[in-house]
mmCIF file of C-alpha atoms in Angstrom:
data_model
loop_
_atom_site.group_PDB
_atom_site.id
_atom_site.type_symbol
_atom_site.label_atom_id
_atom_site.label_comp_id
_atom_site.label_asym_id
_atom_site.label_seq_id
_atom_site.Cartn_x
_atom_site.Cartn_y
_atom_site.Cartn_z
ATOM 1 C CA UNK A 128 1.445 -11.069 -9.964
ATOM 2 C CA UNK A 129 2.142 -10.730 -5.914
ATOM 3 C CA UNK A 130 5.309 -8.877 -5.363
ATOM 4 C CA UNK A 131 6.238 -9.643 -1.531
ATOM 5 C CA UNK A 132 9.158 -9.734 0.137
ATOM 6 C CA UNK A 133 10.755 -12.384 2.378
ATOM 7 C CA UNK A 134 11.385 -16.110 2.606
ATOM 8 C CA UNK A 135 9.097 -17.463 5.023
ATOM 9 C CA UNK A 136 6.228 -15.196 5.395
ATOM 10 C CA UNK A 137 3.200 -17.523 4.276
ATOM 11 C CA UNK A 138 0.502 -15.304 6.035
ATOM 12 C CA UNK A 139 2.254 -12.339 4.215
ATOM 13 C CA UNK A 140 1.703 -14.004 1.274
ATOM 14 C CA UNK A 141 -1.931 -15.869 1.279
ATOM 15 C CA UNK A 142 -2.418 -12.206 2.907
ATOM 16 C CA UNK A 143 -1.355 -10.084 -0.009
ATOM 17 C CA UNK A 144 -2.736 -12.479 -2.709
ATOM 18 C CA UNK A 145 -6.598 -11.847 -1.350
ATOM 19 C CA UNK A 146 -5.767 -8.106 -0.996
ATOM 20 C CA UNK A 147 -4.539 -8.136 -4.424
ATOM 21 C CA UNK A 148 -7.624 -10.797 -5.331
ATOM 22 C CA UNK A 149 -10.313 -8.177 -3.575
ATOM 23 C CA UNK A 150 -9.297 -5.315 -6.082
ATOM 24 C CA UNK A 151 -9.088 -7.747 -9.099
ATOM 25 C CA UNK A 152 -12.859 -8.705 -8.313
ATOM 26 C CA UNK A 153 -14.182 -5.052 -7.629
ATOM 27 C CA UNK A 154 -11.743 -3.751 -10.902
ATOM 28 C CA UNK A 155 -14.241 -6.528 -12.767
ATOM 29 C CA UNK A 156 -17.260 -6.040 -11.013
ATOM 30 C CA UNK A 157 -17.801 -2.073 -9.608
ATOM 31 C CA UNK A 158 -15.320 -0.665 -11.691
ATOM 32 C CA UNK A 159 -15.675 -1.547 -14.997
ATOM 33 C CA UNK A 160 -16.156 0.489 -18.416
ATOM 34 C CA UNK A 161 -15.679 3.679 -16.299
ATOM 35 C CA UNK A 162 -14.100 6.615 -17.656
ATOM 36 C CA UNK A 163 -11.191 6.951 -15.022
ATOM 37 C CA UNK A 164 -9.933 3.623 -15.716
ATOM 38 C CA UNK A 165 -6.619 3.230 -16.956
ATOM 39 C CA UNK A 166 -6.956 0.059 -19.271
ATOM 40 C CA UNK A 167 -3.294 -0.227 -19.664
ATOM 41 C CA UNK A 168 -3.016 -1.348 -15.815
ATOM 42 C CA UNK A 169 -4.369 -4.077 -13.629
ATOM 43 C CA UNK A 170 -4.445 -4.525 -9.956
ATOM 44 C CA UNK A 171 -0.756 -6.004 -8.653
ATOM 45 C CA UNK A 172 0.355 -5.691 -5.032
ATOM 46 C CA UNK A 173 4.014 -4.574 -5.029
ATOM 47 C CA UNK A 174 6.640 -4.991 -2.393
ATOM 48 C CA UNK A 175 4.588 -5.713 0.815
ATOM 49 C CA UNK A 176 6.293 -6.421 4.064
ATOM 50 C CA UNK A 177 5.784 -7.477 7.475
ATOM 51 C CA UNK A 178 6.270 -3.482 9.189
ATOM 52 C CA UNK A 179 9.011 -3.237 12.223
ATOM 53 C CA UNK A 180 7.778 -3.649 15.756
ATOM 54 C CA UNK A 181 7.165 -0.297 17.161
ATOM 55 C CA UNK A 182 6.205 -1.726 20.476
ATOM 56 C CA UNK A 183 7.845 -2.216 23.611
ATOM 57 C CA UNK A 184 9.121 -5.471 22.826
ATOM 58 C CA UNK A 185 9.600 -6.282 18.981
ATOM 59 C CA UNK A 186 10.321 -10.410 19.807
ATOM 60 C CA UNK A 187 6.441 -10.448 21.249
ATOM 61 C CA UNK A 188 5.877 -9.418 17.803
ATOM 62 C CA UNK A 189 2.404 -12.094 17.204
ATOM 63 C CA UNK A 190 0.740 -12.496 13.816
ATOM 64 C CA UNK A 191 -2.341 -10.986 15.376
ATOM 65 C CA UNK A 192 -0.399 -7.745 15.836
ATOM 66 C CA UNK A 193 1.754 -7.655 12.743
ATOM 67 C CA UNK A 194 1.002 -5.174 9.906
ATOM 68 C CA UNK A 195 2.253 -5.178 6.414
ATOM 69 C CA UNK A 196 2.757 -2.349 3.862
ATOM 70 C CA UNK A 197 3.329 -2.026 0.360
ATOM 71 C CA UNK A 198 1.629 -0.353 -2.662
ATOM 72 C CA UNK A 199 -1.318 -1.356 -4.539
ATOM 73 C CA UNK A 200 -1.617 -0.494 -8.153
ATOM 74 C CA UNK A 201 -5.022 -0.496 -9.990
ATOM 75 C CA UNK A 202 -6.523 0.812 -13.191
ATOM 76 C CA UNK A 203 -8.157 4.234 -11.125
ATOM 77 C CA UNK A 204 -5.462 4.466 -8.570
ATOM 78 C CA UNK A 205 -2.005 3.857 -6.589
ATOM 79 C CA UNK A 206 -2.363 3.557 -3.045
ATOM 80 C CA UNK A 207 0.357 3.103 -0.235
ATOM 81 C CA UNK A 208 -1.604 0.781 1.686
ATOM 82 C CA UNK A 209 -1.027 -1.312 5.597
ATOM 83 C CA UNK A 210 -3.150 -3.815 6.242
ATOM 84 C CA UNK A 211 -3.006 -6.581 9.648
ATOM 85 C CA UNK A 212 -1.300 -9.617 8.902
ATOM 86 C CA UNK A 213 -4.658 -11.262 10.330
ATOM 87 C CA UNK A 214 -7.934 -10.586 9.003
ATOM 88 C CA UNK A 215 -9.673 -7.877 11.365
ATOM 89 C CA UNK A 216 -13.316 -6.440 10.623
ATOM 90 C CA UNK A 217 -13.686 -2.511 11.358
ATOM 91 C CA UNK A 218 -16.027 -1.273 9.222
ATOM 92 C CA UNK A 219 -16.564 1.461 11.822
ATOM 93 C CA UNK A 220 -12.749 2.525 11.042
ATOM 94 C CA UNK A 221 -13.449 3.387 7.470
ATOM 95 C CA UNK A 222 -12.700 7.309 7.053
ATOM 96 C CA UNK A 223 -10.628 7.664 10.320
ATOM 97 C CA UNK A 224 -7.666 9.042 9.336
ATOM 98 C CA UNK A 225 -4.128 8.334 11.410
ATOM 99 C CA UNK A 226 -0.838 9.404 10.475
ATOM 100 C CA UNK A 227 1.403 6.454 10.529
ATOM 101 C CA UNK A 228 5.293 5.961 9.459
ATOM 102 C CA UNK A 229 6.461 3.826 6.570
ATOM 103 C CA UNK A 230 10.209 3.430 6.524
ATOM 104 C CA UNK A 231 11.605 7.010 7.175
ATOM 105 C CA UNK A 232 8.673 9.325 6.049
ATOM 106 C CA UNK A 233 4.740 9.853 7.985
ATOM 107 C CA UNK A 234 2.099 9.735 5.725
ATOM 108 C CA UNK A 235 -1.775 10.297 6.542
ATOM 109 C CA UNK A 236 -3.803 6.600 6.142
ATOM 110 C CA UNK A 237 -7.391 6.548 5.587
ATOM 111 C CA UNK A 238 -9.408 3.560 6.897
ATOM 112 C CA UNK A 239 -11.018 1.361 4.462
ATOM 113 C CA UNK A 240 -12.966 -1.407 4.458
ATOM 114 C CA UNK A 241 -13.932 -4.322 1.981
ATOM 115 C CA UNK A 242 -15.695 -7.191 2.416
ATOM 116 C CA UNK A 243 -14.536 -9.677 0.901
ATOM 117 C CA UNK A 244 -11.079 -9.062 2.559
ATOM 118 C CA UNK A 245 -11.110 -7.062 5.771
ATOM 119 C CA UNK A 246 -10.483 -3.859 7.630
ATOM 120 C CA UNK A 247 -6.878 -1.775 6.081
ATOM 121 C CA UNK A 248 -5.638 1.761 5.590
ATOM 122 C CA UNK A 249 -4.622 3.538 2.403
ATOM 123 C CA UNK A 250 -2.745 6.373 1.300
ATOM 124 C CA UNK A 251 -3.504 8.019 -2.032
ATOM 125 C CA UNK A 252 -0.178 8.134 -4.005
ATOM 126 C CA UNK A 253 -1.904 8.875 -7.505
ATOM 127 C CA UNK A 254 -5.274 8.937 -8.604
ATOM 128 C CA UNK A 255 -6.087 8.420 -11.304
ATOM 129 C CA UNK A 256 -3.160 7.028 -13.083
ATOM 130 C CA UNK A 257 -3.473 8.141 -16.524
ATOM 131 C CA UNK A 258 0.005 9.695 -16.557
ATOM 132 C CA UNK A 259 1.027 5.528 -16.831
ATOM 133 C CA UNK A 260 1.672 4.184 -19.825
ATOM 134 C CA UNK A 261 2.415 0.493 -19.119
ATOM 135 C CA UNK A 262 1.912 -1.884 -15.990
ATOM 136 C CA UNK A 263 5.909 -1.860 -15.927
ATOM 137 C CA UNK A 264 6.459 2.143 -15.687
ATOM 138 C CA UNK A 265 3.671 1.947 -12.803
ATOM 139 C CA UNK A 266 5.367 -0.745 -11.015
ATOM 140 C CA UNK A 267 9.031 1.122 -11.465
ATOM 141 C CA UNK A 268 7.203 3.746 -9.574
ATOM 142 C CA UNK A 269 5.682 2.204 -7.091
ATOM 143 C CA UNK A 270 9.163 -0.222 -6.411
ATOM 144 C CA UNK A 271 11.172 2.914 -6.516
ATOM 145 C CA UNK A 272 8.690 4.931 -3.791
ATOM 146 C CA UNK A 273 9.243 2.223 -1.545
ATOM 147 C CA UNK A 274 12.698 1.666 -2.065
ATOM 148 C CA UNK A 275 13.684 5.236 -0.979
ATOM 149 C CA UNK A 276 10.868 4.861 2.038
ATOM 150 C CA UNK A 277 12.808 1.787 3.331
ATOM 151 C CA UNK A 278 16.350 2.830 2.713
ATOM 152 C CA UNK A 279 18.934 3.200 6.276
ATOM 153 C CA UNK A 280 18.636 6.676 6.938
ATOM 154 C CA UNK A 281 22.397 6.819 7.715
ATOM 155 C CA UNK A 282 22.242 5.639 3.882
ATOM 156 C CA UNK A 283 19.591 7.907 2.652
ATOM 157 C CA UNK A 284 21.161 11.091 0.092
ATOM 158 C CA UNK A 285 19.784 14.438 1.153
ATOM 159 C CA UNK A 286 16.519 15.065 -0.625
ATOM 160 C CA UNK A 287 17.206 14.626 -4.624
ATOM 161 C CA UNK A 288 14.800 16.288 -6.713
ATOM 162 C CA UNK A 289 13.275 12.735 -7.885
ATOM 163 C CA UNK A 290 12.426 12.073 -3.939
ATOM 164 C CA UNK A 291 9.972 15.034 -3.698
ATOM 165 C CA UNK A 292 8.590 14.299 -6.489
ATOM 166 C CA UNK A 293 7.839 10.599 -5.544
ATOM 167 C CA UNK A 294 7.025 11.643 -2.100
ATOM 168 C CA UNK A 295 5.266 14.727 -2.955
ATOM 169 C CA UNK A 296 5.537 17.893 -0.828
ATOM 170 C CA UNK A 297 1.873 17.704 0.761
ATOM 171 C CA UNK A 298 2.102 13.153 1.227
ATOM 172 C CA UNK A 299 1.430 13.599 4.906
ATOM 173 C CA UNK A 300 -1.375 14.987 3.512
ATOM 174 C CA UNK A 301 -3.090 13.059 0.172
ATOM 175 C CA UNK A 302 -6.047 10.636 1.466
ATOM 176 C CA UNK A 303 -6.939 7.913 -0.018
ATOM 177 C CA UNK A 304 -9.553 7.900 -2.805
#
């Protein structure tokens, strides 16, 4: 199941259901039977959203230049992962790594390429994922990461001990797998 957020936001949605479909296919196909796999997850896209403007002029905002983030959960990993709203093909991007800002933090993206879907940029969150037990307790994770990312920073507590662990001490640092 596509978790996206938004009334309105067909491309975000068609977008984020063949991101989501891309994983399903290579969790069938190249990843099968292997050892890292956690069998008690499956690939679901949680919480993606059209990113803020950051340019000069947020209402020139087009979809060509509109970006979405969100997490992807798998059986071998969770990624924070931004991808264009419109299908772009970099292969040459893959490995280039740029630090970009998700709600209030900076975290290190990796370029990535696949395919079947297009050019994107991950962040390693965890990998592998063996320390989930259900689908549920990896999507509480993954809802909750995001949820302190995008809270008002007027509205943001200072640092609780849960927030570094979600966010890691080193997350401007983890690359994507």
């Amino acid at each position: 199941m596509t978790h996206t957020h938004g009334a309105g936001h067909d491309e975000l949605t068609l977008r984020t259901r063949a991101f989501e479909a891309s994983f399903d296919g290579i969790a069938r196909a190249r990843m099968a039977g292997l050892p890292f796999m956690n069998n008690a997850l499956r690939v679901e896209a949680v919480d993606f959203r059209l990113e803020p403007s950051r340019g000069p002029d947020p209402v020139q905002r087009t979809p060509e230049s509109a970006h979405a983030a969100g997490v992807l959960v798998t059986p071998w990993f969770m990624n924070l992962v931004r991808f264009p709203l419109v299908r772009r093909d970099m292969p040459a991007g893959v490995g280039t790594m740029r630090v970009r800002k998700v709600g209030h933090e900076q975290f290190t993206f990796t370029g990535a390429h696949e395919d079947s879907f297009g050019s994107f940029e991950a962040c390693s969150l965890f990998s592998p994922v063996f320390e989930f037990g259900t689908q549920a307790d990896a999507i509480a994770t993954a809802s909750a990461l995001l949820a302190q990312l995008r809270q008002p920073a007027a509205a943001r507590p200072a640092a609780p001990a849960r927030r570094s662990f979600l966010l890691g001490r080193g997350a401007t640092q983890r690359q994507a797998p």
